Amino acid sequence: MSATRAVSHLVIVGLIGPIAIAMRPAGDESVRLTRQDHQVDVSVGGRPFTTYFFDPAQAKPYLQPLRAASGTVVTRGFPIGNDVPEAHAKDRSLEPHQRDLYFAHGDIDGVNFWAEEAFSRFYGSQSLPFGRTVFRTLDAVTSGARDGVVRAEFALQSKQDVLGTEIQAFTFSGDRTT
């Protein structure tokens, strides 16, 4: 990776739920993180909250679905992986790269990390080549009595070169109402 690259490292810190560590109420719920292949399932208070997907087959990592404390899913159920259900394929507002919760850039050194090549049939003409946020390592998967932490490293990759490194770190916590 060239030292002259405009982007060498990106640090992403995602904070899910209330995390004012110093001011936590006594009723906080435990957080359990469970890794399975290229995903980490997140449960708060014994109830599913979300799953962190980082499969190299997808163009970028994402969290899906997101649930309220009641268990109600508050995000759409697709795409998972690289598939869009046929019932939604003709939806004029469809933007399949809009996963439930993710971080991406439209242009890094002339490469589009926002849209995804797997969904190119849904886009108009694209002026930039597609990039991928490729999983390298999972540095932390820590469950706890009051919070849980996931930390992962990714390569920002064009078809020819690695343009930079992205670190994603998420801290999950909650109580019975959040």
PDB file of C-alpha atoms in Angstrom:
ATOM      1  CA  MET A   1       0.000   0.000   0.000  1.00  0.00           C
ATOM      2  CA  SER A   2       1.503   3.334  -1.056  1.00  0.00           C
ATOM      3  CA  ALA A   3       2.245   5.905   1.650  1.00  0.00           C
ATOM      4  CA  THR A   4       0.898   8.587  -0.695  1.00  0.00           C
ATOM      5  CA  ARG A   5      -2.609   7.172  -0.761  1.00  0.00           C
ATOM      6  CA  ALA A   6      -5.258   9.684   0.251  1.00  0.00           C
ATOM      7  CA  VAL A   7      -6.808   7.111   2.522  1.00  0.00           C
ATOM      8  CA  SER A   8      -4.564   4.899   4.587  1.00  0.00           C
ATOM      9  CA  HIS A   9      -6.672   4.018   7.579  1.00  0.00           C
ATOM     10  CA  LEU A  10     -10.289   4.502   8.545  1.00  0.00           C
ATOM     11  CA  VAL A  11     -11.464   3.955  12.065  1.00  0.00           C
ATOM     12  CA  ILE A  12     -15.108   3.265  12.563  1.00  0.00           C
ATOM     13  CA  VAL A  13     -16.602   3.155  16.005  1.00  0.00           C
ATOM     14  CA  GLY A  14     -20.216   2.036  16.146  1.00  0.00           C
ATOM     15  CA  LEU A  15     -22.145   2.516  19.325  1.00  0.00           C
ATOM     16  CA  ILE A  16     -25.387   0.612  19.656  1.00  0.00           C
ATOM     17  CA  GLY A  17     -27.759   1.355  22.535  1.00  0.00           C
ATOM     18  CA  PRO A  18     -27.057   3.540  25.559  1.00  0.00           C
ATOM     19  CA  ILE A  19     -23.417   3.229  26.532  1.00  0.00           C
ATOM     20  CA  ALA A  20     -22.793   5.943  29.082  1.00  0.00           C
ATOM     21  CA  ILE A  21     -20.565   3.584  31.030  1.00  0.00           C
ATOM     22  CA  ALA A  22     -20.065   5.856  34.016  1.00  0.00           C
ATOM     23  CA  MET A  23     -23.810   6.480  34.419  1.00  0.00           C
ATOM     24  CA  ARG A  24     -25.287   3.022  33.937  1.00  0.00           C
ATOM     25  CA  PRO A  25     -28.473   2.199  35.814  1.00  0.00           C
ATOM     26  CA  ALA A  26     -28.427  -0.908  38.007  1.00  0.00           C
ATOM     27  CA  GLY A  27     -30.826  -2.748  35.659  1.00  0.00           C
ATOM     28  CA  ASP A  28     -28.435  -3.158  32.726  1.00  0.00           C
ATOM     29  CA  GLU A  29     -28.667  -6.434  30.858  1.00  0.00           C
ATOM     30  CA  SER A  30     -25.789  -8.784  30.083  1.00  0.00           C
ATOM     31  CA  VAL A  31     -24.563  -8.941  26.497  1.00  0.00           C
ATOM     32  CA  ARG A  32     -23.586 -12.208  24.841  1.00  0.00           C
ATOM     33  CA  LEU A  33     -21.656 -12.356  21.578  1.00  0.00           C
ATOM     34  CA  THR A  34     -21.413 -15.686  19.767  1.00  0.00           C
ATOM     35  CA  ARG A  35     -19.221 -16.184  16.704  1.00  0.00           C
ATOM     36  CA  GLN A  36     -20.311 -18.586  13.979  1.00  0.00           C
ATOM     37  CA  ASP A  37     -18.138 -18.648  10.850  1.00  0.00           C
ATOM     38  CA  HIS A  38     -18.317 -15.115   9.367  1.00  0.00           C
ATOM     39  CA  GLN A  39     -20.890 -13.660  11.733  1.00  0.00           C
ATOM     40  CA  VAL A  40     -21.299 -12.687  15.375  1.00  0.00           C
ATOM     41  CA  ASP A  41     -24.753 -13.018  16.945  1.00  0.00           C
ATOM     42  CA  VAL A  42     -25.526 -10.365  19.583  1.00  0.00           C
ATOM     43  CA  SER A  43     -28.000 -10.981  22.420  1.00  0.00           C
ATOM     44  CA  VAL A  44     -28.895  -8.449  25.112  1.00  0.00           C
ATOM     45  CA  GLY A  45     -30.539  -9.776  28.258  1.00  0.00           C
ATOM     46  CA  GLY A  46     -30.858 -13.212  26.647  1.00  0.00           C
ATOM     47  CA  ARG A  47     -32.834 -11.796  23.688  1.00  0.00           C
ATOM     48  CA  PRO A  48     -31.497 -11.551  20.113  1.00  0.00           C
ATOM     49  CA  PHE A  49     -30.574  -7.992  19.103  1.00  0.00           C
ATOM     50  CA  THR A  50     -28.629  -8.246  15.835  1.00  0.00           C
ATOM     51  CA  THR A  51     -26.050 -10.201  13.849  1.00  0.00           C
ATOM     52  CA  TYR A  52     -22.765  -8.744  12.586  1.00  0.00           C
ATOM     53  CA  PHE A  53     -22.066 -10.222   9.139  1.00  0.00           C
ATOM     54  CA  PHE A  54     -18.538 -10.033   7.680  1.00  0.00           C
ATOM     55  CA  ASP A  55     -18.488 -12.788   5.060  1.00  0.00           C
ATOM     56  CA  PRO A  56     -15.847 -12.102   2.373  1.00  0.00           C
ATOM     57  CA  ALA A  57     -18.477 -13.127  -0.223  1.00  0.00           C
ATOM     58  CA  GLN A  58     -20.278  -9.827   0.488  1.00  0.00           C
ATOM     59  CA  ALA A  59     -18.860  -6.447  -0.507  1.00  0.00           C
ATOM     60  CA  LYS A  60     -18.988  -4.989   3.017  1.00  0.00           C
ATOM     61  CA  PRO A  61     -19.749  -5.935   6.620  1.00  0.00           C
ATOM     62  CA  TYR A  62     -23.117  -5.042   8.128  1.00  0.00           C
ATOM     63  CA  LEU A  63     -25.474  -5.524  11.088  1.00  0.00           C
ATOM     64  CA  GLN A  64     -28.867  -7.132  10.354  1.00  0.00           C
ATOM     65  CA  PRO A  65     -31.598  -7.206  11.594  1.00  0.00           C
ATOM     66  CA  LEU A  66     -31.847  -4.563  14.314  1.00  0.00           C
ATOM     67  CA  ARG A  67     -34.414  -5.152  17.053  1.00  0.00           C
ATOM     68  CA  ALA A  68     -36.076  -2.953  19.667  1.00  0.00           C
ATOM     69  CA  ALA A  69     -35.945  -4.040  23.325  1.00  0.00           C
ATOM     70  CA  SER A  70     -39.379  -5.621  22.799  1.00  0.00           C
ATOM     71  CA  GLY A  71     -37.891  -7.887  20.125  1.00  0.00           C
ATOM     72  CA  THR A  72     -39.631  -6.106  17.252  1.00  0.00           C
ATOM     73  CA  VAL A  73     -37.458  -6.023  14.132  1.00  0.00           C
ATOM     74  CA  VAL A  74     -37.148  -2.365  13.099  1.00  0.00           C
ATOM     75  CA  THR A  75     -35.276  -2.889   9.804  1.00  0.00           C
ATOM     76  CA  ARG A  76     -36.174  -4.558   6.514  1.00  0.00           C
ATOM     77  CA  GLY A  77     -35.280  -8.222   6.093  1.00  0.00           C
ATOM     78  CA  PHE A  78     -33.177  -8.025   2.929  1.00  0.00           C
ATOM     79  CA  PRO A  79     -30.726  -8.230   1.375  1.00  0.00           C
ATOM     80  CA  ILE A  80     -29.042 -10.972   3.318  1.00  0.00           C
ATOM     81  CA  GLY A  81     -25.901 -11.987   1.528  1.00  0.00           C
ATOM     82  CA  ASN A  82     -26.085 -11.056  -2.132  1.00  0.00           C
ATOM     83  CA  ASP A  83     -29.758 -11.867  -2.718  1.00  0.00           C
ATOM     84  CA  VAL A  84     -32.801  -9.658  -3.179  1.00  0.00           C
ATOM     85  CA  PRO A  85     -36.152 -11.485  -3.007  1.00  0.00           C
ATOM     86  CA  GLU A  86     -37.934 -11.436  -6.374  1.00  0.00           C
ATOM     87  CA  ALA A  87     -40.940  -9.780  -4.715  1.00  0.00           C
ATOM     88  CA  HIS A  88     -38.738  -6.719  -4.126  1.00  0.00           C
ATOM     89  CA  ALA A  89     -36.665  -6.815  -7.322  1.00  0.00           C
ATOM     90  CA  LYS A  90     -39.003  -4.411  -9.173  1.00  0.00           C
ATOM     91  CA  ASP A  91     -39.456  -2.002  -6.278  1.00  0.00           C
ATOM     92  CA  ARG A  92     -38.614   1.440  -7.709  1.00  0.00           C
ATOM     93  CA  SER A  93     -37.146   2.552  -4.385  1.00  0.00           C
ATOM     94  CA  LEU A  94     -34.914  -0.528  -4.044  1.00  0.00           C
ATOM     95  CA  GLU A  95     -31.321   0.217  -3.151  1.00  0.00           C
ATOM     96  CA  PRO A  96     -29.972  -3.263  -2.355  1.00  0.00           C
ATOM     97  CA  HIS A  97     -26.643  -1.961  -1.069  1.00  0.00           C
ATOM     98  CA  GLN A  98     -28.587  -0.201   1.726  1.00  0.00           C
ATOM     99  CA  ARG A  99     -28.113  -2.891   4.334  1.00  0.00           C
ATOM    100  CA  ASP A 100     -29.628  -2.451   7.794  1.00  0.00           C
ATOM    101  CA  LEU A 101     -26.585  -0.838   9.429  1.00  0.00           C
ATOM    102  CA  TYR A 102     -23.251  -0.433   7.677  1.00  0.00           C
ATOM    103  CA  PHE A 103     -20.505   2.072   6.975  1.00  0.00           C
ATOM    104  CA  ALA A 104     -19.251   2.791   3.460  1.00  0.00           C
ATOM    105  CA  HIS A 105     -17.803   5.470   1.180  1.00  0.00           C
ATOM    106  CA  GLY A 106     -18.837   6.398  -2.339  1.00  0.00           C
ATOM    107  CA  ASP A 107     -15.364   7.310  -3.587  1.00  0.00           C
ATOM    108  CA  ILE A 108     -11.967   6.370  -2.195  1.00  0.00           C
ATOM    109  CA  ASP A 109      -9.188   7.010  -4.705  1.00  0.00           C
ATOM    110  CA  GLY A 110     -11.681   6.628  -7.559  1.00  0.00           C
ATOM    111  CA  VAL A 111     -13.228   3.382  -6.274  1.00  0.00           C
ATOM    112  CA  ASN A 112     -16.898   3.057  -5.217  1.00  0.00           C
ATOM    113  CA  PHE A 113     -17.190   1.335  -1.817  1.00  0.00           C
ATOM    114  CA  TRP A 114     -20.853   2.373  -1.414  1.00  0.00           C
ATOM    115  CA  ALA A 115     -22.615   0.391  -4.152  1.00  0.00           C
ATOM    116  CA  GLU A 116     -22.009  -3.336  -4.627  1.00  0.00           C
ATOM    117  CA  GLU A 117     -21.084  -5.173  -7.811  1.00  0.00           C
ATOM    118  CA  ALA A 118     -23.391  -8.081  -6.864  1.00  0.00           C
ATOM    119  CA  PHE A 119     -26.335  -5.695  -7.292  1.00  0.00           C
ATOM    120  CA  SER A 120     -25.135  -3.890 -10.439  1.00  0.00           C
ATOM    121  CA  ARG A 121     -28.273  -4.966 -12.378  1.00  0.00           C
ATOM    122  CA  PHE A 122     -30.274  -2.624 -10.110  1.00  0.00           C
ATOM    123  CA  TYR A 123     -28.099   0.445 -10.753  1.00  0.00           C
ATOM    124  CA  GLY A 124     -27.912   2.827 -13.652  1.00  0.00           C
ATOM    125  CA  SER A 125     -24.549   3.438 -15.215  1.00  0.00           C
ATOM    126  CA  GLN A 126     -21.686   3.563 -12.710  1.00  0.00           C
ATOM    127  CA  SER A 127     -18.724   5.831 -13.403  1.00  0.00           C
ATOM    128  CA  LEU A 128     -16.452   4.303 -10.746  1.00  0.00           C
ATOM    129  CA  PRO A 129     -15.283   0.699 -10.383  1.00  0.00           C
ATOM    130  CA  PHE A 130     -16.648  -1.210  -7.386  1.00  0.00           C
ATOM    131  CA  GLY A 131     -14.541  -1.784  -4.296  1.00  0.00           C
ATOM    132  CA  ARG A 132     -14.889  -4.285  -1.481  1.00  0.00           C
ATOM    133  CA  THR A 133     -14.372  -4.095   2.285  1.00  0.00           C
ATOM    134  CA  VAL A 134     -12.715  -7.496   2.779  1.00  0.00           C
ATOM    135  CA  PHE A 135     -12.497  -9.194   6.183  1.00  0.00           C
ATOM    136  CA  ARG A 136      -8.985  -9.711   7.563  1.00  0.00           C
ATOM    137  CA  THR A 137      -9.211 -10.425  11.297  1.00  0.00           C
ATOM    138  CA  LEU A 138     -11.636 -10.461  14.174  1.00  0.00           C
ATOM    139  CA  ASP A 139      -9.635  -8.817  16.955  1.00  0.00           C
ATOM    140  CA  ALA A 140     -12.238  -8.930  19.743  1.00  0.00           C
ATOM    141  CA  VAL A 141     -15.483 -10.714  20.518  1.00  0.00           C
ATOM    142  CA  THR A 142     -16.110  -9.981  24.187  1.00  0.00           C
ATOM    143  CA  SER A 143     -19.316 -10.691  26.098  1.00  0.00           C
ATOM    144  CA  GLY A 144     -19.983  -9.029  29.435  1.00  0.00           C
ATOM    145  CA  ALA A 145     -22.322  -8.371  32.325  1.00  0.00           C
ATOM    146  CA  ARG A 146     -22.973  -4.819  31.080  1.00  0.00           C
ATOM    147  CA  ASP A 147     -21.742  -4.657  27.493  1.00  0.00           C
ATOM    148  CA  GLY A 148     -20.135  -6.570  24.664  1.00  0.00           C
ATOM    149  CA  VAL A 149     -17.517  -5.542  22.120  1.00  0.00           C
ATOM    150  CA  VAL A 150     -16.771  -6.635  18.551  1.00  0.00           C
ATOM    151  CA  ARG A 151     -13.661  -5.322  16.794  1.00  0.00           C
ATOM    152  CA  ALA A 152     -12.675  -6.346  13.263  1.00  0.00           C
ATOM    153  CA  GLU A 153     -10.144  -5.296  10.631  1.00  0.00           C
ATOM    154  CA  PHE A 154     -10.878  -5.068   6.913  1.00  0.00           C
ATOM    155  CA  ALA A 155      -8.941  -4.277   3.727  1.00  0.00           C
ATOM    156  CA  LEU A 156     -10.412  -1.604   1.449  1.00  0.00           C
ATOM    157  CA  GLN A 157      -9.752  -3.386  -1.802  1.00  0.00           C
ATOM    158  CA  SER A 158     -10.094  -2.422  -5.451  1.00  0.00           C
ATOM    159  CA  LYS A 159      -9.742  -5.024  -8.196  1.00  0.00           C
ATOM    160  CA  GLN A 160      -6.033  -4.188  -8.422  1.00  0.00           C
ATOM    161  CA  ASP A 161      -4.873  -3.005  -5.002  1.00  0.00           C
ATOM    162  CA  VAL A 162      -5.514  -2.606  -1.291  1.00  0.00           C
ATOM    163  CA  LEU A 163      -6.259   1.098  -0.782  1.00  0.00           C
ATOM    164  CA  GLY A 164      -6.390   1.138   3.002  1.00  0.00           C
ATOM    165  CA  THR A 165      -7.413  -0.539   6.225  1.00  0.00           C
ATOM    166  CA  GLU A 166     -10.701  -0.124   8.053  1.00  0.00           C
ATOM    167  CA  ILE A 167     -11.211  -0.961  11.722  1.00  0.00           C
ATOM    168  CA  GLN A 168     -14.801  -1.445  12.874  1.00  0.00           C
ATOM    169  CA  ALA A 169     -15.511  -1.530  16.612  1.00  0.00           C
ATOM    170  CA  PHE A 170     -18.996  -1.893  18.081  1.00  0.00           C
ATOM    171  CA  THR A 171     -19.993  -1.705  21.747  1.00  0.00           C
ATOM    172  CA  PHE A 172     -23.415  -3.186  22.522  1.00  0.00           C
ATOM    173  CA  SER A 173     -25.390  -2.594  25.717  1.00  0.00           C
ATOM    174  CA  GLY A 174     -28.967  -2.145  26.837  1.00  0.00           C
ATOM    175  CA  ASP A 175     -31.543  -2.470  29.535  1.00  0.00           C
ATOM    176  CA  ARG A 176     -35.102  -3.768  29.451  1.00  0.00           C
ATOM    177  CA  THR A 177     -36.365  -0.670  27.639  1.00  0.00           C
ATOM    178  CA  THR A 178     -33.529   0.136  25.220  1.00  0.00           C
TER     179      THR A 178
END
